Structures are given as structure tokens and as C-alpha cells.
Coordinates of C-alpha atoms in Angstrom, one line a residue:
Chain A
M1 CA -49.9 26.2 27.0
L2 CA -50.4 28.1 24.2
V3 CA -51.2 32.4 24.3
D4 CA -54.4 32.3 23.3
D5 CA -54.9 30.3 26.2
I6 CA -54.0 32.3 28.5
K7 CA -56.6 34.4 30.9
P8 CA -56.1 37.8 31.5
T9 CA -55.9 37.6 34.8
R10 CA -52.8 38.7 37.5
S11 CA -51.9 34.6 37.6
G12 CA -52.1 34.2 33.2
L13 CA -50.4 37.8 32.9
L14 CA -47.4 36.5 36.0
L15 CA -47.2 32.9 33.9
V16 CA -46.2 35.4 30.6
R17 CA -44.0 37.4 31.9
R18 CA -42.0 34.0 33.5
R19 CA -42.4 31.9 30.1
M20 CA -40.9 35.7 29.0
A21 CA -38.2 35.3 31.0
L22 CA -38.2 32.2 30.0
A23 CA -37.6 32.4 26.2
E24 CA -35.3 35.9 26.7
R25 CA -33.0 33.3 28.5
I26 CA -33.2 30.8 26.3
H27 CA -33.4 33.0 22.8
K28 CA -29.9 34.3 24.7
L29 CA -28.3 30.7 25.5
L30 CA -28.8 29.5 21.9
S31 CA -27.8 32.3 20.3
M32 CA -24.5 32.0 22.4
K33 CA -24.2 28.6 21.2
L34 CA -24.9 29.8 17.7
D35 CA -21.8 31.9 18.3
G36 CA -19.7 28.8 19.4
M37 CA -21.1 26.5 16.9
M38 CA -20.1 28.8 13.7
L39 CA -16.8 28.8 15.2
E40 CA -15.7 25.4 15.9
L41 CA -17.1 24.8 12.2
V42 CA -14.4 27.7 10.5
K43 CA -11.5 25.9 12.1
L44 CA -13.2 22.2 12.0
T45 CA -13.6 24.1 7.8
D46 CA -10.1 24.9 8.0
R47 CA -8.8 21.5 9.2
T48 CA -11.2 19.2 7.1
A49 CA -10.2 21.5 3.6
Q50 CA -6.2 20.7 5.0
K51 CA -7.1 17.3 5.8
R52 CA -9.0 16.8 2.5
R53 CA -5.8 18.5 0.3
E54 CA -3.3 16.1 2.3
L55 CA -5.2 13.2 1.0
E56 CA -5.2 14.3 -2.3
E57 CA -1.3 14.6 -2.3
K58 CA -1.7 10.8 -0.1
Y59 CA -3.8 9.8 -3.1
N60 CA -1.5 10.5 -6.0
R61 CA 1.8 9.4 -3.9
A62 CA -0.5 6.1 -3.3
R63 CA -1.1 5.7 -6.8
E64 CA 2.4 6.6 -7.9
M65 CA 3.8 4.2 -5.3
V66 CA 1.7 1.3 -7.3
A67 CA 2.6 2.0 -10.9
V68 CA 6.2 1.4 -9.7
A69 CA 5.8 -1.5 -7.9
A70 CA 3.7 -2.3 -10.8
M71 CA 5.9 -2.2 -12.8
M72 CA 8.9 -3.5 -11.6
E73 CA 7.0 -7.0 -9.7
G74 CA 3.8 -6.5 -12.6
A75 CA -0.2 -6.8 -11.4
T76 CA 0.2 -10.2 -10.4
G77 CA 3.7 -9.1 -7.6
V78 CA 2.0 -6.7 -6.0
L79 CA -1.7 -9.0 -6.0
L80 CA 0.6 -11.8 -4.1
A81 CA 2.0 -9.4 -2.1
A82 CA -1.7 -8.0 -0.9
L83 CA -3.3 -11.6 -0.4
S84 CA -0.3 -12.2 2.1
V85 CA -2.4 -9.8 4.2
E86 CA -3.6 -11.2 7.8
M87 CA -4.6 -8.5 9.3
Y88 CA -7.9 -6.6 7.7
P89 CA -7.5 -2.2 8.6
T90 CA -10.2 -1.2 10.4
Y91 CA -11.6 1.7 13.2
T92 CA -12.5 2.2 16.0
A93 CA -15.9 4.6 16.3
G94 CA -16.2 7.0 19.5
H95 CA -18.0 10.1 20.1
K96 CA -17.0 13.3 21.5
N97 CA -18.6 15.8 23.1
V98 CA -18.4 19.7 21.1
F99 CA -21.3 22.3 22.6
G100 CA -23.4 19.5 22.8
V101 CA -23.1 18.2 19.5
Q102 CA -21.3 13.7 20.0
L103 CA -18.9 14.3 16.6
P104 CA -17.8 11.3 15.3
D105 CA -14.0 9.7 16.9
L106 CA -12.7 7.4 14.2
E107 CA -9.2 5.4 15.9
P108 CA -7.8 3.5 12.8
V109 CA -6.9 0.7 14.0
M110 CA -4.0 -2.4 12.4
V111 CA -3.7 0.6 9.4
K112 CA -0.2 1.0 10.2
K113 CA 1.4 -2.3 10.2
T114 CA 5.1 -3.2 11.1
L115 CA 7.0 -5.5 7.8
D116 CA 5.8 -8.4 10.5
Q117 CA 2.3 -7.7 10.7
R118 CA 1.9 -7.2 6.8
G119 CA 2.4 -11.1 6.0
Y120 CA 4.8 -11.0 3.7
G121 CA 8.4 -12.7 2.6
I122 CA 10.5 -10.0 2.9
L123 CA 13.1 -12.3 0.9
G124 CA 10.0 -12.7 -1.7
T125 CA 9.3 -9.1 -2.2
S126 CA 11.5 -5.8 -3.0
S127 CA 11.6 -2.3 -1.4
V128 CA 8.7 -1.5 -4.3
I129 CA 5.9 -3.6 -2.5
D130 CA 7.2 -1.9 0.7
D131 CA 7.1 1.5 -0.8
A132 CA 3.7 1.0 -1.6
A133 CA 2.2 -1.2 1.7
D134 CA 3.8 2.8 3.0
A135 CA 2.1 4.7 0.9
Y136 CA -1.3 3.0 1.3
E137 CA -0.9 2.9 4.7
D138 CA -0.4 6.6 5.0
L139 CA -4.1 6.6 2.8
L140 CA -6.2 5.0 4.2
E141 CA -4.5 6.7 7.7
E142 CA -5.8 10.5 6.2
I143 CA -9.5 9.3 4.8
I144 CA -10.3 8.3 8.7
A145 CA -9.5 11.2 10.1
S146 CA -10.5 12.9 6.9
A147 CA -13.3 11.2 7.4
E148 CA -13.8 12.0 10.4
L149 CA -13.3 15.7 10.7
E150 CA -15.9 15.3 7.6
G151 CA -18.6 13.9 9.4
G152 CA -17.8 16.3 12.6
V153 CA -18.5 19.5 9.9
K154 CA -21.0 17.5 8.9
R155 CA -23.8 16.9 12.3
L156 CA -21.6 20.1 13.7
L157 CA -23.2 22.0 9.8
D158 CA -26.6 19.8 10.7
D159 CA -27.1 21.3 15.1
I160 CA -26.4 24.6 13.4
E161 CA -29.2 24.9 11.2
R162 CA -31.8 23.4 13.8
T163 CA -30.5 25.5 16.6
R164 CA -30.9 28.4 14.0
R165 CA -34.5 27.1 13.2
R166 CA -35.0 27.5 16.9
V167 CA -32.7 30.7 17.9
N168 CA -35.3 31.8 14.7
A169 CA -38.3 30.4 16.0
L170 CA -38.3 32.2 19.6
E171 CA -37.3 35.4 18.6
L172 CA -39.5 35.8 15.3
R173 CA -42.6 34.2 16.6
I174 CA -42.3 32.8 20.3
I175 CA -41.4 35.4 22.1
P176 CA -43.3 38.6 19.7
E177 CA -46.3 36.4 20.9
L178 CA -45.4 36.7 24.5
K179 CA -45.6 39.7 24.0
E180 CA -48.1 41.0 22.5
A181 CA -49.6 38.5 25.0
R182 CA -48.4 40.6 28.0
R183 CA -49.8 43.5 26.3
F184 CA -52.9 42.1 25.8
I185 CA -53.0 40.8 29.2
E186 CA -52.0 44.5 29.9
D187 CA -54.2 46.1 28.5
Q188 CA -57.4 43.9 29.4
R189 CA -56.5 44.3 32.7
D190 CA -55.8 48.3 32.4
E191 CA -59.9 48.4 30.9
M192 CA -60.8 46.1 34.0
E193 CA -59.6 47.7 36.3
R194 CA -60.5 51.2 33.9
Q195 CA -65.1 49.6 34.6
E196 CA -64.0 48.6 37.9
W197 CA -63.6 51.9 38.5
T198 CA -65.9 53.4 36.5
R199 CA -68.3 51.0 38.3
L200 CA -67.6 52.3 42.3
R201 CA -67.8 55.9 41.0
R202 CA -71.3 54.6 39.8
I203 CA -72.0 53.2 42.9
K204 CA -70.9 56.0 45.0
K205 CA -73.3 58.4 42.7
I206 CA -76.1 56.0 43.8
K207 CA -75.2 55.7 47.1
A208 CA -74.7 59.6 47.9
K209 CA -77.9 59.9 45.7
R210 CA -79.8 58.3 48.6
R211 CA -78.6 59.5 51.2
T212 CA -79.5 63.3 50.0
G213 CA -82.9 61.8 48.5
L214 CA -84.0 60.8 52.2
Chain B
M1 CA 28.8 -34.0 -9.1
P2 CA 30.7 -33.5 -12.4
L3 CA 29.1 -30.9 -14.1
C4 CA 30.0 -30.3 -18.1
G5 CA 33.3 -31.2 -16.7
L6 CA 34.6 -33.0 -19.5
I7 CA 32.5 -30.6 -21.7
S8 CA 30.6 -33.7 -22.9
P9 CA 28.8 -32.4 -27.0
S10 CA 25.6 -32.5 -25.3
C11 CA 26.2 -29.9 -22.9
I12 CA 28.4 -28.1 -26.0
Y13 CA 24.6 -28.1 -27.9
A14 CA 22.9 -26.6 -25.2
C15 CA 24.7 -24.7 -24.1
T16 CA 25.1 -23.3 -28.3
R17 CA 20.7 -23.1 -28.1
F18 CA 21.1 -21.4 -25.3
R19 CA 23.4 -18.2 -26.8
V20 CA 21.2 -18.9 -29.9
R21 CA 18.4 -18.3 -28.0
R22 CA 19.7 -14.8 -26.0
T23 CA 20.3 -13.2 -29.3
T24 CA 16.6 -13.9 -30.1
L25 CA 15.3 -11.3 -27.0
L26 CA 14.6 -7.8 -27.9
P27 CA 17.2 -5.2 -28.6
R28 CA 17.7 -1.7 -27.0
E29 CA 16.1 -0.1 -30.2
E30 CA 12.9 -2.4 -30.1
Y31 CA 12.0 -1.7 -26.6
L32 CA 12.3 1.9 -27.9
R33 CA 10.2 1.3 -31.0
I34 CA 8.0 -0.5 -28.1
M35 CA 8.2 2.8 -26.1
R36 CA 6.7 4.8 -28.5
M37 CA 4.1 2.7 -29.3
S38 CA 0.1 3.3 -27.2
I39 CA -0.9 -0.2 -25.6
P40 CA -2.9 -1.9 -28.3
E41 CA -0.1 -1.1 -31.3
V42 CA 2.1 -3.0 -28.7
V43 CA 0.0 -5.9 -29.0
A44 CA -0.4 -6.0 -32.1
H45 CA 3.7 -5.7 -32.4
L46 CA 4.0 -8.2 -29.9
G47 CA 1.5 -10.9 -31.2
R48 CA 3.6 -10.3 -34.4
R49 CA 6.6 -11.8 -32.5
E50 CA 6.6 -14.3 -30.2
Y51 CA 4.3 -14.0 -27.5
G52 CA 1.6 -14.0 -30.6
Q53 CA 0.1 -17.3 -29.7
E54 CA -0.3 -16.0 -26.5
L55 CA -2.3 -13.3 -27.0
T56 CA -4.4 -15.1 -29.3
D57 CA -5.4 -17.6 -26.4
L58 CA -5.0 -14.5 -24.0
A59 CA -7.0 -12.3 -26.0
H60 CA -10.3 -13.5 -24.8
D61 CA -10.6 -13.2 -20.7
F62 CA -8.3 -9.6 -20.7
S63 CA -7.1 -6.9 -22.1
G64 CA -5.0 -4.1 -22.9
A65 CA -2.1 -4.0 -20.3
Q66 CA -3.3 -6.9 -18.4
L67 CA -3.0 -9.2 -21.3
I68 CA 0.3 -8.3 -21.7
E69 CA 0.9 -9.2 -18.6
E70 CA -0.3 -12.1 -18.6
A71 CA 0.7 -13.1 -21.8
V72 CA 4.2 -12.5 -21.4
H73 CA 4.2 -14.4 -18.0
R74 CA 2.7 -17.3 -19.6
N75 CA 5.7 -17.3 -22.7
L76 CA 7.9 -17.0 -19.7
A77 CA 6.1 -20.3 -18.6
Q78 CA 7.2 -21.8 -21.4
S79 CA 10.3 -20.6 -22.0
F80 CA 11.6 -21.6 -18.8
R81 CA 10.2 -25.2 -19.2
H82 CA 11.7 -25.3 -23.0
A83 CA 14.8 -24.9 -21.1
I84 CA 14.3 -27.2 -18.4
A85 CA 14.1 -29.6 -20.7
I86 CA 16.7 -28.8 -23.3
A87 CA 19.4 -28.8 -20.9
P88 CA 20.7 -32.0 -20.5
G89 CA 21.6 -33.6 -17.5
D90 CA 23.1 -32.1 -14.4
L91 CA 22.4 -29.0 -16.6
Q92 CA 19.2 -29.7 -16.3
T93 CA 18.8 -30.2 -12.2
L94 CA 20.7 -27.1 -12.2
T95 CA 18.8 -24.9 -14.6
G96 CA 16.4 -27.0 -11.7
E97 CA 17.1 -25.7 -8.5
Y98 CA 18.1 -22.2 -9.9
L99 CA 14.4 -21.4 -11.1
N100 CA 13.1 -23.0 -8.2
R101 CA 12.0 -19.5 -7.3
W102 CA 9.3 -19.3 -9.3
D103 CA 7.7 -22.1 -6.9
I104 CA 8.3 -20.8 -3.9
A105 CA 6.0 -17.8 -5.5
N106 CA 3.6 -19.9 -7.3
V107 CA 3.6 -22.5 -4.2
M108 CA 2.9 -19.4 -1.1
A109 CA 0.2 -18.1 -3.6
V110 CA -1.6 -21.2 -3.0
L111 CA -1.7 -22.0 0.3
R112 CA -2.7 -18.1 1.1
G113 CA -5.4 -18.1 -1.8
T114 CA -6.8 -21.7 0.3
V115 CA -6.4 -20.2 4.0
H116 CA -7.7 -17.1 3.0
G117 CA -10.6 -18.2 1.0
I118 CA -9.5 -16.6 -2.6
P119 CA -11.5 -17.2 -5.5
R120 CA -9.8 -20.3 -7.1
Q121 CA -9.7 -18.8 -10.6
Q122 CA -8.0 -15.3 -9.7
I123 CA -5.0 -17.4 -8.1
R124 CA -4.7 -19.1 -10.8
D125 CA -4.3 -16.4 -13.1
L126 CA -1.7 -15.2 -10.7
L127 CA 0.6 -18.3 -11.1
I128 CA 3.4 -18.5 -13.4
P129 CA 3.9 -21.9 -13.3
A130 CA 8.0 -21.1 -14.8
G131 CA 9.8 -23.8 -12.1
E132 CA 9.6 -27.8 -11.9
V133 CA 6.1 -27.8 -10.4
D134 CA 4.5 -27.5 -13.6
S135 CA -0.1 -26.3 -14.1
A136 CA -1.3 -30.0 -14.1
L137 CA 0.1 -29.8 -10.2
L138 CA -0.9 -26.0 -10.2
D139 CA -4.4 -26.7 -11.0
R140 CA -4.4 -30.4 -8.8
L141 CA -3.6 -28.1 -6.0
L142 CA -5.9 -25.1 -6.3
R143 CA -8.8 -27.8 -6.1
F144 CA -7.9 -28.6 -2.6
T145 CA -9.2 -27.4 -0.1
S146 CA -7.6 -27.3 3.1
C147 CA -3.5 -26.5 3.7
E148 CA -2.8 -30.0 4.4
E149 CA -4.0 -31.5 1.2
V150 CA -2.2 -29.0 -1.0
L151 CA 1.1 -29.8 1.5
E152 CA 0.5 -33.8 0.9
A153 CA 0.5 -33.3 -2.9
L154 CA 3.3 -31.1 -2.7
Q155 CA 5.6 -34.3 -1.0
G156 CA 7.4 -34.6 -4.0
W157 CA 8.8 -31.0 -4.4
R158 CA 12.6 -30.5 -3.9
L159 CA 11.6 -28.1 -0.9
Y160 CA 9.2 -30.0 0.4
P161 CA 11.1 -30.9 3.6
V162 CA 11.5 -26.9 4.1
L163 CA 7.7 -27.0 3.3
A164 CA 7.2 -29.9 6.2
E165 CA 9.4 -29.0 8.5
Y166 CA 7.8 -24.7 9.6
Y167 CA 4.5 -24.7 9.1
R168 CA 3.2 -25.2 12.0
I169 CA -0.5 -24.5 12.3
C170 CA -2.2 -23.6 8.9
G171 CA -3.8 -19.8 8.9
E172 CA -1.2 -19.0 12.6
Q173 CA -0.3 -15.5 12.1
G174 CA 3.2 -14.7 10.7
V175 CA 3.4 -18.4 9.5
F176 CA 3.3 -17.9 6.0
A177 CA 5.9 -15.1 5.9
R178 CA 8.5 -16.8 8.2
I179 CA 7.7 -20.2 5.7
E180 CA 8.2 -18.2 3.3
N181 CA 12.0 -16.5 4.4
E182 CA 12.7 -20.0 4.5
L183 CA 11.6 -21.0 1.4
Y184 CA 14.2 -17.7 -0.1
R185 CA 17.3 -19.6 2.4
Q186 CA 17.1 -23.0 1.0
Y187 CA 17.0 -22.1 -2.6
Y188 CA 20.3 -20.1 -2.0
A189 CA 22.0 -23.1 0.4
G190 CA 20.8 -25.7 -2.2
L191 CA 21.8 -23.8 -5.2
L192 CA 25.1 -23.7 -3.5
D193 CA 25.4 -26.2 -2.4
L194 CA 25.2 -27.6 -6.6
G195 CA 27.3 -24.7 -7.5
S196 CA 30.1 -26.5 -5.3
S197 CA 29.8 -29.9 -7.5
G198 CA 33.7 -28.6 -9.1
C199 CA 31.6 -27.4 -12.8
S200 CA 32.8 -25.8 -15.3
G201 CA 31.9 -22.5 -14.5
C202 CA 30.6 -23.3 -11.1
E203 CA 33.2 -22.3 -9.5
E204 CA 32.0 -18.8 -11.5
L205 CA 28.4 -18.7 -10.5
I206 CA 29.4 -18.6 -6.9
G207 CA 31.0 -16.1 -6.7
Y208 CA 27.1 -14.7 -8.7
L209 CA 25.3 -15.7 -6.5
R210 CA 27.1 -15.1 -3.0
F211 CA 27.3 -11.5 -4.7
E212 CA 23.7 -11.8 -5.1
I213 CA 23.2 -12.5 -1.8
D214 CA 25.3 -9.6 -0.2
I215 CA 22.9 -7.6 -2.8
T216 CA 19.8 -8.4 -1.6
N217 CA 21.2 -8.9 1.8
M218 CA 22.0 -5.3 1.8
R219 CA 18.9 -4.4 0.1
N220 CA 16.7 -5.9 2.9
L221 CA 18.8 -4.9 5.9
L222 CA 18.2 -1.0 4.4
R223 CA 13.8 -2.1 4.5
L224 CA 14.2 -3.4 8.4
H225 CA 16.4 -0.3 9.0
C226 CA 13.8 1.9 7.3
A227 CA 11.1 0.1 9.1
K228 CA 9.5 1.9 12.3
E229 CA 9.6 -0.3 15.1
A230 CA 13.5 -1.1 15.2
C231 CA 13.9 -5.6 14.5
D232 CA 16.1 -7.9 16.9
I233 CA 18.9 -9.8 16.1
A234 CA 16.6 -12.8 15.8
T235 CA 14.8 -10.7 13.3
I236 CA 17.8 -10.1 11.1
D237 CA 18.8 -14.0 11.5
R238 CA 15.7 -15.0 9.9
T239 CA 16.1 -12.4 6.9
M240 CA 18.9 -12.2 5.7
I241 CA 20.4 -14.9 3.4
P242 CA 23.6 -16.7 4.5
G243 CA 26.3 -18.3 2.2
G244 CA 27.2 -14.4 1.2
R245 CA 30.8 -12.6 0.1
I246 CA 29.8 -10.4 3.9
P247 CA 29.0 -12.2 6.6
I248 CA 25.8 -12.0 8.5
E249 CA 27.8 -10.5 11.6
L250 CA 28.5 -7.5 9.8
F251 CA 25.4 -6.7 8.4
R252 CA 24.1 -7.1 12.7
R253 CA 27.4 -4.3 13.3
L254 CA 25.5 -2.4 10.3
Y255 CA 21.9 -2.3 12.0
G256 CA 23.2 -0.9 14.9
I257 CA 25.5 1.0 13.4
D258 CA 25.4 5.3 14.1
T259 CA 27.6 7.6 13.0
E260 CA 28.7 8.3 9.6
D261 CA 32.3 7.3 10.3
D262 CA 31.7 3.7 11.0
F263 CA 28.7 3.1 8.5
V264 CA 30.6 4.2 5.7
N265 CA 33.8 2.3 6.8
A266 CA 32.3 -0.4 7.3
F267 CA 30.5 -0.1 4.4
L268 CA 33.0 0.4 2.1
A269 CA 35.1 -3.1 3.2
T270 CA 32.1 -5.4 1.3
N271 CA 31.6 -5.9 -2.2
I272 CA 28.1 -3.8 -2.6
V273 CA 30.5 -0.5 -2.9
P274 CA 31.8 -0.8 -6.7
V275 CA 29.2 -2.4 -8.7
L276 CA 26.9 0.2 -6.9
A277 CA 29.3 3.1 -7.8
Q278 CA 29.4 1.7 -11.1
A279 CA 25.6 1.4 -11.2
I280 CA 25.0 5.0 -10.2
R281 CA 27.4 6.5 -12.7
E282 CA 25.8 4.7 -15.3
L283 CA 22.0 5.7 -13.6
R284 CA 23.8 9.4 -13.9
Q285 CA 26.3 9.8 -16.1
D286 CA 28.7 11.2 -14.0
P287 CA 32.4 9.2 -14.4
N288 CA 34.1 11.2 -11.1
F289 CA 31.3 9.1 -9.1
S290 CA 33.5 7.9 -6.4
S291 CA 33.1 4.2 -4.2
F292 CA 33.0 7.2 -1.5
D293 CA 30.2 9.0 -2.6
A294 CA 28.5 5.5 -2.7
A295 CA 29.1 4.7 0.2
E296 CA 28.1 8.3 1.8
L297 CA 24.5 7.8 -0.6
V298 CA 24.5 4.7 0.7
W299 CA 25.1 6.3 4.1
R300 CA 22.2 9.5 4.0
R301 CA 19.5 6.9 3.3
W302 CA 20.3 4.8 5.7
H303 CA 20.3 7.8 8.7
Q304 CA 17.7 9.5 6.8
R305 CA 15.7 5.6 7.2
R306 CA 14.7 5.8 3.4
R307 CA 14.5 3.2 1.8
P308 CA 16.6 2.5 -1.6
L309 CA 16.4 4.1 -4.4
H310 CA 14.2 2.0 -7.3
E311 CA 16.2 3.4 -10.2
V312 CA 19.4 3.0 -8.2
E313 CA 18.2 -1.1 -7.2
V314 CA 17.7 -1.1 -11.5
A315 CA 20.8 0.5 -12.6
V316 CA 22.7 -2.5 -9.8
T317 CA 20.2 -5.3 -11.8
R318 CA 22.2 -3.7 -15.1
V319 CA 25.4 -4.0 -13.4
R320 CA 24.7 -7.8 -12.9
L321 CA 23.7 -8.8 -15.7
H322 CA 26.3 -6.7 -17.5
Q323 CA 28.3 -9.1 -15.3
L324 CA 26.3 -12.7 -15.6
E325 CA 27.0 -12.1 -19.3
A326 CA 31.0 -11.1 -19.1
L327 CA 30.7 -14.4 -17.3
S328 CA 29.0 -16.9 -19.9
R329 CA 31.2 -15.5 -22.5
R330 CA 34.6 -16.4 -20.8
H331 CA 32.9 -20.0 -19.8
P332 CA 30.3 -20.3 -23.2
F333 CA 30.5 -24.3 -22.7
S334 CA 29.1 -24.1 -18.9
V335 CA 26.1 -23.2 -16.6
L336 CA 26.4 -19.5 -16.9
P337 CA 25.3 -19.4 -20.4
V338 CA 22.1 -21.2 -19.5
L339 CA 21.9 -19.0 -16.5
A340 CA 22.8 -15.5 -18.6
Y341 CA 20.1 -16.5 -20.9
L342 CA 17.5 -17.1 -17.9
E343 CA 17.9 -13.9 -16.2
R344 CA 17.6 -12.4 -20.1
K345 CA 14.5 -13.6 -20.6
R346 CA 13.4 -13.2 -17.0
Y347 CA 14.2 -8.6 -16.9
E348 CA 13.3 -8.4 -21.3
V349 CA 9.7 -10.2 -19.1
A350 CA 10.0 -7.0 -16.7
N351 CA 10.9 -4.8 -19.4
L352 CA 7.9 -5.0 -21.2
R353 CA 6.0 -4.5 -18.3
A354 CA 6.9 -1.9 -16.9
I355 CA 6.7 -0.3 -19.9
V356 CA 3.3 -1.6 -20.3
R357 CA 1.8 -0.7 -16.8
G358 CA 3.5 2.6 -16.4
K359 CA 1.4 3.7 -20.7
T360 CA -0.9 2.8 -18.0
F361 CA -0.7 5.1 -15.6
D362 CA 0.6 7.6 -17.9
L363 CA 4.1 8.0 -16.8
P364 CA 6.3 9.9 -18.5
P365 CA 8.6 8.3 -21.2
E366 CA 11.5 9.3 -19.4
R367 CA 10.0 8.3 -16.3
I368 CA 9.3 4.3 -17.4
W369 CA 12.8 4.2 -18.9
Q370 CA 15.0 4.0 -15.5
Y371 CA 13.2 0.8 -15.1
I372 CA 14.2 -0.9 -17.9
V373 CA 17.1 -3.9 -17.5
L374 CA 19.1 -3.8 -20.7

């Protein structure tokens, strides 16, 4: 029901007061949620930045290891070892709830492998291949962890934006409008009361005049 | 098998040819010169040497470091096939057997490519037909769509029995790693069998092979120990190559040792320590580095579950090659000069590859130099 549709009656006033109380309660809750999400965002952003730095370090390490592997075994040797992979790394995607926001929860699957699981023969390769494989497994894990945090930050930011719009709408539009409506109804009712009072006085005067006229 | 037992004229001729070919390999100064060049300059420089034909042939399909790598691999394959061709009689058998390791890599690449459905051209580019399985057979293998067909076509190969025995279901998890390990184990067993034929230099060859086996076993034991999961005795048995001077029992024992004294004492008893100490002395230019220091260094890596340093591995390879060359000079008309040439050629290609790959990844020259085997 729009504010304009509310009639300046006692029931209309009660309705506006109820809606006003509800709007203020929602505003308070959403403000608290916004503050909580902001705190969570700050924490998450710090962790994301830290993870991103670690990711860069791991990337550089992986590049260095693959460079050494390419030097010692040749691109051919590295590719042959890569061809041996039998179980491809992947991840499972779940969700975790933070302030009602569904943040991604990614779990690496078959990223860290044992020597047996990697698929290449130990006798046909050297330790540089192990080092390169280790470095790239670490890098993949870091990418998944980083993606989880960055995805969380993005969703949290979206929700903060949405919540902020709601808080602003309540604070700057709905609550002022309801206040305005309440004042209008109260004014109208006061006016009506005054009119009624005046009417009653006038009737009383007319009745008194009639009585004296008899 | 009386391999060069009476030193036949053809054997003397072949050994002399290999010694002469050894002198045509790149000297140290040449590597220093190449280190200062850019990749295009290296291509131009190698084009003026014996790699010119391969570089011209492949320039249409590859460029930069990839071109150099492909060209040196092709040249290596050609040199090795030529080596098999010019080696007489039983020397040829031994050379072929020695070069079988390239066949193992090629056959495994074909099998894996067939199972995983990798484009054939991509697999073809990875093959180095430096062994007995020639390009024509490899091309034929690449045309097959199932492992059964590949195996059938490989029936004439020396290591086919191992392949047939260990091959169960194509595509079963981990089966290729087991086959590959078993092929290499059988490869060394075959070489040791041939070496025990009583030929000239065969005793030294067996000594060299047994030392190579020990080094490989120790390196692989460190790799197994570095893995996050503990491995069982069966895995150690499957991974260790029998036939070395160090019995596999000692490797099993080493794997379970957790105290420094026990480890150092057990490790000092092996024949690896003097070579390792010499390699590190040369690497660090430290004449005071003793065998005990070497054993302690290995213990530290072992205790921290870290793999061997690559620079140390390369340094050990250098010492190993110097020993092989010393042996080949002592037995000039035996199988040793042939193997010395084959190994030197292999490392020439590895050195060129290391330089261009290092340059591609912008590694500093002093870092690249650590990986050069001279």
C-alpha cells in the first residue's frame, strides 16, 4: 500500500505507525548487517591480498622450476611427463553462509598427488620433474584458494552494495515518507477534530438560542 | 660373446672413428661463446656447424628455442643411428642395447599418446628416434588407434617381452608408470648381461654401469623419501634397479633410518660418497670438502625431506663422465670409447638445450652455467 493511499483516519495512522516501526527495525538490522559485512570484507580483503601475494610467489617459483626442468630435461621431457598425467586436477564447489551471503567454498580435488598418482615412471624421469610438478601443484592449490577468496570478496561487495541501497532507501525515502504521512494524518485528524469541535459548539449555540427563543 | 676380445681390425677402426668424432664435439670455449649470444645468434652459429641441415629442415615448423631443441634432438638421433651403423659385430649389439633407453621413452610416449588421445603430430614432435626403433616404425605406431595394435607392431623389439608381460589393461591407473619402471630395470639388466660377456673393457663397463645404477638408486630413494606419503618396501623394490654395487637391502635400510649417525655411517660405506665429495669440491671450489661433509650434506637434505640439489646432480654427472672418459682412454679399443662418445654427444645436446631454454626464461648466465656438463 502506497503512503498516498493511506486515509487520514485512526486506522490509517495505526497502519503508518506499524509500518514506521517495521521500517525502523529493518533499518537498524540492515545497518548492523552492513557493519558486520564491512568488517568481514576488511578481513577477507586482507586475506585475499595476502593470498594474491603468495600466488605471485608460487607462480614465480613454478616458472623457475619449469625453466630448470626445461633446461635439464628439455621441453620434450617436460611434455612427456605432463602427458603421463592420468588423473586431472579439479575442485568441488560448495557454499558457506556469512551474514546471509553465499560465499563460494572451493575444495581442491586431486591437485596434490603422490609420486604414484602422477603417472610418470620414477626411473624415466629426474627430480627436476618432481620439483616442477610440486611447484605447479602448489600453484594450482593457491589459484583455487585465491579464487575462493576473491569470489567471496566479489559476492560480499555485491551484497554490501545491495544492502547499502536498501539502508539508504529506508533511511532517505521510506522512513521520511512514513514520517511525512504520519504528520499529515495527525494534522488532518487534528483539523477534523477542530472542525468537529467547532461544529459541536455551533450546534450547541443554535440549540441554546432556540431554547431562549421559546 | 667375445666382444672385441682379440681386437679385430674393424673394432680398432670403429673405436678410432668414435675417438675422432669425440673431438668434433663442442669445446668449452664454444659454450662460453654461445652463452654470450642471443637465441637468433645461436641459431645462426649452430647453422654453420653440424646442426645446419636439421635447422634448415625444421625452420619451417619451429622457431627460437623450440627450433634449436628440435634440431639438436634430430641431430642426436641421426648421430646415434650412425653410431649403431658403423659399430661392427657385437659392438653394434652393445651400442644398440645401450641406446635402448631412447626407445623406452619413445614407446612410452606413443602408448600414452594413444590412450589419452593426444594429437599424433604433437606426439611425433616429442619422439627422438635415437635407438633401434627407427622413424619409420614410430610413424607406423603413431597411426594405430589402440594399444593392442601398438604392442603387436612392437613384437620385434628387444624389450617386447617385458612390455607384453606387464601390460594388462591399457588405460588402467598407474600401469604405464609400472611398465616404464620395469622397462628401465630390464634395460639395465640386459646391459649388465651383455657386459658380462668378457669383452675388452667389459669389466670396466660393468663397473661404470653399476656405479650409474647406484647413483640412480640413491637419487630415486631421496625422491621417494621426499614424497609426502610414506612408501612401502614393495615400492622401493619396484623402483630400485638391481645390479648395482650397493645392495637393495641397504637402500631399504637407509629408507627407515631416522638418526644422523646411523644414516651418515651407512651412507659413508657406499661408493657414492667419494664421487659426491669430489663433485661438490669442484662445484664449490672447496678443496677441504671431505667425504664426511658430503654424507652430512645428504643427511641434511634427507632429514628435511628435500630433493637433491640440481647443481650437485649435474656436478656428479660431470665426474661420472670424466671417469668414463678416463676408462675409455685406458681401454682404447673396447666398447668404452663408443659409450664415451655417445654420452658426450648426449650431454652436448643437453648443454645446448639448457643454454637456449635458460636464455628463453631469462635466467642469469652464471645460473645456466651450473647446468652445463663439460
